[in-house]
XYZ file of C-alpha atoms in Angstrom:
447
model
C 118.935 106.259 78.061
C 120.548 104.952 74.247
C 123.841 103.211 75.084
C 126.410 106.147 75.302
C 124.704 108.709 76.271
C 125.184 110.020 79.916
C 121.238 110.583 81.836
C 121.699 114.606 82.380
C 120.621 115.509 86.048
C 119.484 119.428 86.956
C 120.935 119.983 90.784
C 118.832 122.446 92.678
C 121.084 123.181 96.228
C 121.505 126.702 97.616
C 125.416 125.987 98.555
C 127.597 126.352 95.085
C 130.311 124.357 96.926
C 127.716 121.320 97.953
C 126.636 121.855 94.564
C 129.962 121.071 92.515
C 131.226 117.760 94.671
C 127.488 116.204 93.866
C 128.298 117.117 90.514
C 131.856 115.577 90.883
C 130.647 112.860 92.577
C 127.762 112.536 89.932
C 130.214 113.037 86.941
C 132.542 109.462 88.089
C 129.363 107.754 88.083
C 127.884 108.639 84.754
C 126.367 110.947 84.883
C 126.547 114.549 83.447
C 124.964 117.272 85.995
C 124.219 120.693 85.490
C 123.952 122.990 88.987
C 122.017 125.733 89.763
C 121.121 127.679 92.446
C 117.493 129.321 92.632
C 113.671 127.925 90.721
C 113.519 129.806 87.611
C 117.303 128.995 87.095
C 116.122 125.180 87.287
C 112.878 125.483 85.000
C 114.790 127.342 82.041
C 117.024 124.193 82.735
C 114.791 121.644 81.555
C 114.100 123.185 78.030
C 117.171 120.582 77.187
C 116.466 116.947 77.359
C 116.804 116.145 81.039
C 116.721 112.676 82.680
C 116.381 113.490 86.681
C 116.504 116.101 89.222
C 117.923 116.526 92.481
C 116.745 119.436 94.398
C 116.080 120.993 97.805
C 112.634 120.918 98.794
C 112.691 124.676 100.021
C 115.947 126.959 100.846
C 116.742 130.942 99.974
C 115.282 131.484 96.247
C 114.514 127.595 95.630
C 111.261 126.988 95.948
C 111.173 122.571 95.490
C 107.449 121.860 95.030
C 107.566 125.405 91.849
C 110.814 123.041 90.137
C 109.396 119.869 90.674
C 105.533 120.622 89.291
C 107.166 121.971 86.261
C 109.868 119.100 85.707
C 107.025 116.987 85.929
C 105.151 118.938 83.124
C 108.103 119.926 80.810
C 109.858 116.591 81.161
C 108.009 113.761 83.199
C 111.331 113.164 84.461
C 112.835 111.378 88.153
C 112.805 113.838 90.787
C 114.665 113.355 94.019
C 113.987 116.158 97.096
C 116.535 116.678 99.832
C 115.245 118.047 103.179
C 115.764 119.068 106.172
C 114.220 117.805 109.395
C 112.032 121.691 109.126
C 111.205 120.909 105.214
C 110.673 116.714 105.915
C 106.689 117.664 104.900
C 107.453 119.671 102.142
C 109.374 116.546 100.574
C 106.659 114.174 101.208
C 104.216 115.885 99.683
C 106.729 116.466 96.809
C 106.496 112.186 96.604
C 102.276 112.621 96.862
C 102.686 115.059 93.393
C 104.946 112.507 91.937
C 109.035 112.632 93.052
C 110.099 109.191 92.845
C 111.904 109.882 96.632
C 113.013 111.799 99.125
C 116.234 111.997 101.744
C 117.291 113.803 104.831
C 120.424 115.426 105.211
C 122.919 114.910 105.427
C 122.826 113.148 101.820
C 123.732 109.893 101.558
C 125.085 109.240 97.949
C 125.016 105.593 97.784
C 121.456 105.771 98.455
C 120.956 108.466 96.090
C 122.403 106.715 93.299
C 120.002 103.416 94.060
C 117.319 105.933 93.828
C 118.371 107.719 90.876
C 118.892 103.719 89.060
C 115.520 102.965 89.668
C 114.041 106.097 88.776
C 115.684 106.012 85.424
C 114.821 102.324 84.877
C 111.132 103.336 85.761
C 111.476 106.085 82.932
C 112.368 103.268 80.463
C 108.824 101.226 81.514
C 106.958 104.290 81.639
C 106.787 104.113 77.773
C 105.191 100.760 78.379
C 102.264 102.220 80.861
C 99.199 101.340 78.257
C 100.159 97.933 78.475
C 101.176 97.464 81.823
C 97.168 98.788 82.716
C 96.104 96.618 80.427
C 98.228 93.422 82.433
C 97.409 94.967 85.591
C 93.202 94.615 85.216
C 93.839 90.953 83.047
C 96.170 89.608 85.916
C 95.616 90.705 88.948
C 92.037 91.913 88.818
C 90.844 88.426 89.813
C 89.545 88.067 93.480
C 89.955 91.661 94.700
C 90.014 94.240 92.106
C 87.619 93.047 89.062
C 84.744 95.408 88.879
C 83.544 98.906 87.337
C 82.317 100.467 90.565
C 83.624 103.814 91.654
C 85.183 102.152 94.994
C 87.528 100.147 92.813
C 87.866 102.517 90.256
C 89.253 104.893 92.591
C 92.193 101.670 93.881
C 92.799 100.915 90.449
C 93.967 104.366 90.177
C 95.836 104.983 93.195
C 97.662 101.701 92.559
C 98.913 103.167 89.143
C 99.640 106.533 90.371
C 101.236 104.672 93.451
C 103.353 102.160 91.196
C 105.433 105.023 90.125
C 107.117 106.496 92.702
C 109.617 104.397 95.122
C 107.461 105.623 98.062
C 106.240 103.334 101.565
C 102.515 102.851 101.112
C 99.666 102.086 103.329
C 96.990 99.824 102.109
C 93.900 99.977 105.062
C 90.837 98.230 104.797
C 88.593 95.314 106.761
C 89.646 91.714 106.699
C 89.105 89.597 103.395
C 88.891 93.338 101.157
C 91.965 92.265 99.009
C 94.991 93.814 100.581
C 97.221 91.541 99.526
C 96.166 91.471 95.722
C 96.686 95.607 96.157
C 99.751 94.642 97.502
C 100.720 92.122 94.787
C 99.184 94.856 91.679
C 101.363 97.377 93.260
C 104.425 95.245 92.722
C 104.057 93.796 88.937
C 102.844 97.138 88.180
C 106.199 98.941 89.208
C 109.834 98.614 87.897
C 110.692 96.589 90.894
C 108.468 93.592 89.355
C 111.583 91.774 88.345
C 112.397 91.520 91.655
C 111.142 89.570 94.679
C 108.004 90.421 96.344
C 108.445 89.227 100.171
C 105.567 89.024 101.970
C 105.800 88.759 106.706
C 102.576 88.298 108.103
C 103.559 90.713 111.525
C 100.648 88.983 113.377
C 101.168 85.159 113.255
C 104.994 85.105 114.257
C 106.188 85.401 118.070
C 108.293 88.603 118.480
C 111.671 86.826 118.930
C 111.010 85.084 115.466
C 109.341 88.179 113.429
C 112.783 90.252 114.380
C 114.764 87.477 112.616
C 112.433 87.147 109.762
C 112.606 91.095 109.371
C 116.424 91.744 109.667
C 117.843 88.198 109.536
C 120.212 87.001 112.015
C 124.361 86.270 112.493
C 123.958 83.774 115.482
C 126.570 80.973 116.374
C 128.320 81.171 113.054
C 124.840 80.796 111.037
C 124.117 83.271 108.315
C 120.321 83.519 108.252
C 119.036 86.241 105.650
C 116.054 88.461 106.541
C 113.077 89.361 104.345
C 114.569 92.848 104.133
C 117.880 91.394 102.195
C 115.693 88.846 100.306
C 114.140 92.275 98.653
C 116.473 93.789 98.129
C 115.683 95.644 94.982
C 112.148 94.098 95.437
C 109.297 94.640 97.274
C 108.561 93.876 101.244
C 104.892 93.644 102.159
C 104.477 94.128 105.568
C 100.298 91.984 106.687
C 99.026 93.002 109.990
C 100.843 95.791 110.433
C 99.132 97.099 112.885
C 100.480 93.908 115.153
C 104.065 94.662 114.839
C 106.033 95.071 118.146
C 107.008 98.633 119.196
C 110.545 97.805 119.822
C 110.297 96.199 115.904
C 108.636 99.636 115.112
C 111.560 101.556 116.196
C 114.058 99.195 113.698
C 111.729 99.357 111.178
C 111.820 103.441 111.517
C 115.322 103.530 111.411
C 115.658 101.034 108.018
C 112.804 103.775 106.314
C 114.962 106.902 107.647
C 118.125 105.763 106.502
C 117.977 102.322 104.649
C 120.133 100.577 106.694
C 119.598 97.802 109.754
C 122.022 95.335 111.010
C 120.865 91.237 111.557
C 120.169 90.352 115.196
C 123.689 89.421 116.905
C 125.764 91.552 114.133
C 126.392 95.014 114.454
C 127.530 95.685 111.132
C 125.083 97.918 109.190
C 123.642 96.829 105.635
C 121.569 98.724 103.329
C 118.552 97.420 100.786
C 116.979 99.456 98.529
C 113.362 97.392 99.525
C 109.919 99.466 98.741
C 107.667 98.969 102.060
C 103.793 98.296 101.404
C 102.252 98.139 104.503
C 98.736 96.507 105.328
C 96.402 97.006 108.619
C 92.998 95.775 109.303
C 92.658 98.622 112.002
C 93.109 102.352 110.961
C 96.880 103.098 112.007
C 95.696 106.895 113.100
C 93.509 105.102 115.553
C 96.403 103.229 116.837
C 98.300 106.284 117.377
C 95.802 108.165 118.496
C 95.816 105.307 121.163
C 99.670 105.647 121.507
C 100.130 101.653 120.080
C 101.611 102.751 116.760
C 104.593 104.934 116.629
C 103.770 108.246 114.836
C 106.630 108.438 112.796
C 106.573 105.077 112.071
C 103.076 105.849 110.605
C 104.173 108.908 108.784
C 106.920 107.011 107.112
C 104.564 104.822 106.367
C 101.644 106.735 104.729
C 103.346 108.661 102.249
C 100.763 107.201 99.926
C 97.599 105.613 101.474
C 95.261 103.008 99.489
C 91.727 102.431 101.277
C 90.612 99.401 100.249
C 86.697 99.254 100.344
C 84.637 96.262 102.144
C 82.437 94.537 99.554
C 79.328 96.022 101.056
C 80.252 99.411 99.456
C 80.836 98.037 95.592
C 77.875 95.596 95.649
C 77.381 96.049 91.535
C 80.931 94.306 91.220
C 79.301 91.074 92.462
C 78.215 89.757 88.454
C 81.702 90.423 87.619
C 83.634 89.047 90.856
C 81.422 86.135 91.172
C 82.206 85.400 87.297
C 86.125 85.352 87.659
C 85.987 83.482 90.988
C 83.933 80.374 88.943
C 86.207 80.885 86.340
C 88.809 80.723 88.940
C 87.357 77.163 90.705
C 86.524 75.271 87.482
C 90.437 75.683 87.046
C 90.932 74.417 90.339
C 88.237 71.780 90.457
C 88.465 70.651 86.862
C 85.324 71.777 86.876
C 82.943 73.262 83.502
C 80.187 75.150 85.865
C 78.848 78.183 83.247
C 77.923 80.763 86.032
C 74.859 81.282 88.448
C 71.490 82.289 88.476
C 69.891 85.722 88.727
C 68.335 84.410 91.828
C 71.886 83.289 93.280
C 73.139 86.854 92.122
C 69.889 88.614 93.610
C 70.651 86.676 97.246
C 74.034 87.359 97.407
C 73.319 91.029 96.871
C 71.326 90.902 100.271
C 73.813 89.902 102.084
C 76.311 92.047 104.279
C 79.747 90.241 103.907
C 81.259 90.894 106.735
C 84.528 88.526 104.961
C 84.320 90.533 102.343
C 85.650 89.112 98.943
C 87.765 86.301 101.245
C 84.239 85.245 102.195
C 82.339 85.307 99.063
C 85.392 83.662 97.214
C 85.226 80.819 99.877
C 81.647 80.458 99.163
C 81.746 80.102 95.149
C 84.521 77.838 95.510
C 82.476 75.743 97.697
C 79.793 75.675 95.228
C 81.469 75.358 92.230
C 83.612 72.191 93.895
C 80.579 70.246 94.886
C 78.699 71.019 91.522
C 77.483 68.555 89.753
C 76.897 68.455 85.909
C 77.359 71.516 83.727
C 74.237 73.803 84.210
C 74.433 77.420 86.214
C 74.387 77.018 90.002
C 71.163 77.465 91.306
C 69.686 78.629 94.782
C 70.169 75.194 96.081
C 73.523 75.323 95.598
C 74.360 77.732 97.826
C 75.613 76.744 101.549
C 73.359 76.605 104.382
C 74.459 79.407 106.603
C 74.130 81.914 103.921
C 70.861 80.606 102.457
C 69.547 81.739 105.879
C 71.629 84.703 106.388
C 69.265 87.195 105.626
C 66.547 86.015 107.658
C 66.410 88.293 111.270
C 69.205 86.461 113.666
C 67.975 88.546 116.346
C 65.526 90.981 118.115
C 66.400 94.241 120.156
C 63.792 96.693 122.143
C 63.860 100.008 121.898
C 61.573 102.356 123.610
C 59.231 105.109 122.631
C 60.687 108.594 123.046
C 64.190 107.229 123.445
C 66.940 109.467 121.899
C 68.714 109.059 118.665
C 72.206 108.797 120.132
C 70.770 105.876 122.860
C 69.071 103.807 120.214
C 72.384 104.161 118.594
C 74.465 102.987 121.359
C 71.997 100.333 121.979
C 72.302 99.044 118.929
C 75.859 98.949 118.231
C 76.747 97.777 121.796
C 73.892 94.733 121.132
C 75.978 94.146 117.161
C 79.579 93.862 119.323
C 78.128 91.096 121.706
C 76.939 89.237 118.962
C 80.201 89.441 116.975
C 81.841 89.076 120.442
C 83.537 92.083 119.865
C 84.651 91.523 116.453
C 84.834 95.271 115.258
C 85.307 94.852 111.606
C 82.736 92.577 111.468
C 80.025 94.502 113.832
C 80.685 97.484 111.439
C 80.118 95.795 108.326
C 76.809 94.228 109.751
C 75.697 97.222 110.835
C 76.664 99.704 107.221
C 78.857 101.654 109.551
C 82.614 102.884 108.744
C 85.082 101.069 111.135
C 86.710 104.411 111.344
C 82.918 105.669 112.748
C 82.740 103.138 114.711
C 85.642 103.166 116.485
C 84.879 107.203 117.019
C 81.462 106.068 118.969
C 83.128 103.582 121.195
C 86.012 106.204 122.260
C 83.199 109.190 122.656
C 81.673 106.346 125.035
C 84.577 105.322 127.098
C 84.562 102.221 125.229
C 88.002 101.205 123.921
């Protein structure tokens, strides 16, 4: 908003007397709220230059999703839903049409003016979308998201759509597919990019550890500050999800319900306003399914989900990926290598990359360091194990008049004992979803 001028915020609640303390409360902080009480009250509302809205996602004669669809249309302006535990799904899929957030009563103001900050702040960028896209595919298209295929049309998308709400999001996908460069586009693209990205790989510390790194820690007089205060404001990108403790997953529940946690040996409670983007190898509905993920943990989670496709499925982004990531080593190698062949291009197509872009990244680094001279890298260049990958590694037998559904098994039982019972992998060698895959081995017994 111009200096001076107080953002106007439409309040949708069904109580009047709920309804004029917000206002109050809204009114000492600077803002200047209109009330009202039912939907059509609310839309006639925003024929006046409005800058938010806080309304209840369903109650007698307000219907939240009606008000919030045409806020979006008549004014493209912050929404905030209230709900109940009975209307909780109702206000998330308020965030999927584009709220900026939603709370549980009973309100909690502070929290609601953090969220009405931001939202307004992300107002003020939104004017600067074209160019934010345009930084978006220039920066942080390199080693994950460069390409024209549909697969990573589809992220970019998401990751646009996703950068403008507050909401937790849920980036799935096999090892090496990028996460972390979703993770990192999510965050420059949003109004938080001023901030601090924090990034806690939940698999490679020891439980004891990962608690203080989460929530920070008030032991023997030393003040240790946790990745969820060193966001504050920021963004917290949660790796390996999927490996997080359950007793972890019940703190981390609470900090999404509520926004506040306390640092291991203090009980006092403390509140960030920290966007969550969460990353898992393994589907998290498996893991629930499986009862080693807490289900509201993952709902919390996946208000917005971002599948992040293996390399196999966007094989036409190889001329451009492979491009950026020689670009990317002559920086690093002080190195003037022009490209590759066709015939480099042609065999890399072949192959299944079961690292995904990690992998193939790896590999043109390794070319492009031991290059010599300036001329395109050539078959000979390319490493060993993968000039040979796509010869036949191995032989099974299957018999004459055996069933579809046995060959099958066969198959993919013979592809997890030679990956050793690396899942990701096997399902990548063998064109299958991991999803899929994981259905066969549970309608098997296998687990």
């Amino acid at each position: 908003m111009p200096p001076g001028i107080r953002a106007r915020v439409v309040v949708v609640t069904r109580t009047p007397a709920a309804g004029r303390s917000l206002a109050a409360f809204l009114d000492e902080h600077g803002y200047d709220a209109l009330v009202v009480h039912d939907t059509d009250a609310a839309i006639k509302a925003f024929a006046h230059p409005t800058a938010a809205l806080v309304c209840e996602a369903r109650a007698a004669r307000i219907d939240g999703l009606a008000v919030l669809d045409q806020a979006i249309v008549r004014a493209g302006l912050c929404a905030v839903m209230i709900a109940t535990a009975g209307t909780r799904a109702l206000a998330v899929e308020a965030v999927r049409r584009g709220a900026w957030d939603y709370q549980l009563e009973p309100l909690d103001r502070d929290r609601l003016l953090a969220a009405l900050r931001l939202g307004l702040e992300h107002q003020r960028l939104a004017r600067r979308v074209a160019e934010m896209e345009g930084q978006l595919e220039r920066q942080f298209g390199l080693r994950g998201l460069t390409g024209s295929s549909r697969a990573i049309q589809r992220v970019r998308e998401v990751v646009r759509r996703a950068a403008t709400t507050r909401a937790a999001v849920t980036l799935e996908g096999e090892p090496g597919t990028g996460k972390s460069m979703v993770a990192r586009a999510l965050h420059h693209a949003s109004a938080r990019r001023e901030r601090r990205l924090e990034r806690v790989r939940c698999g490679a510390i020891p439980e004891a550890l990962l608690e203080v790194e989460l929530f920070g820690s008030a032991r023997g007089g030393v003040i240790t500050s946790g990745a969820l205060e060193r966001a504050d404001g920021g963004t917290l990108f949660l790796d390996e999800i999927d490996r997080l403790p359950h007793s972890l997953q019940m703190r981390l529940l609470r900090f999404l319900l509520q926004g506040r946690f306390e640092r291991v040996g203090d009980a006092t409670e403390r509140r960030a306003d920290v966007r969550i983007v969460a990353a898992s190898d393994v589907p998290l509905e498996e893991l629930v399914r499986r009862a080693r993920f807490h289900p509201d943990l993952y709902s919390g989670l996946s208000v917005l989900r971002i599948e992040v496709p293996p390399l196999r499925e966007r094989l036409e982004d190889l001329p451009a990926l492979v491009e950026e990531l020689v670009r990317a080593a002559n920086q690093e190698h002080k190195r003037r290598v022009p490209g590759v062949t066709a015939g480099v291009l042609d065999h890399l197509a072949q192959y299944s990359w079961p690292g995904n872009v990690r992998e193939l990244r790896t590999v043109i680094d390794g070319m492009v360091a031991t290059a010599r001279g300036r001329k395109p890298l050539d078959l000979d260049s390319l490493p060993d194990p993968l000039r040979g990958a796509n010869s036949p590694a191995g032989r099974l037998e299957l018999s004459v008049g055996m069933t579809l559904e046995a060959a099958e098994r066969r198959l993919i039982e013979a592809t997890l004992a030679h990956t050793q019972g690396d899942k990701p992998r096997a399902a990548a060698m063998l064109g299958m979803g991991l999803r899929t895959l994981y259905r066969r081995l549970d309608g098997w017994g296998r687990r």
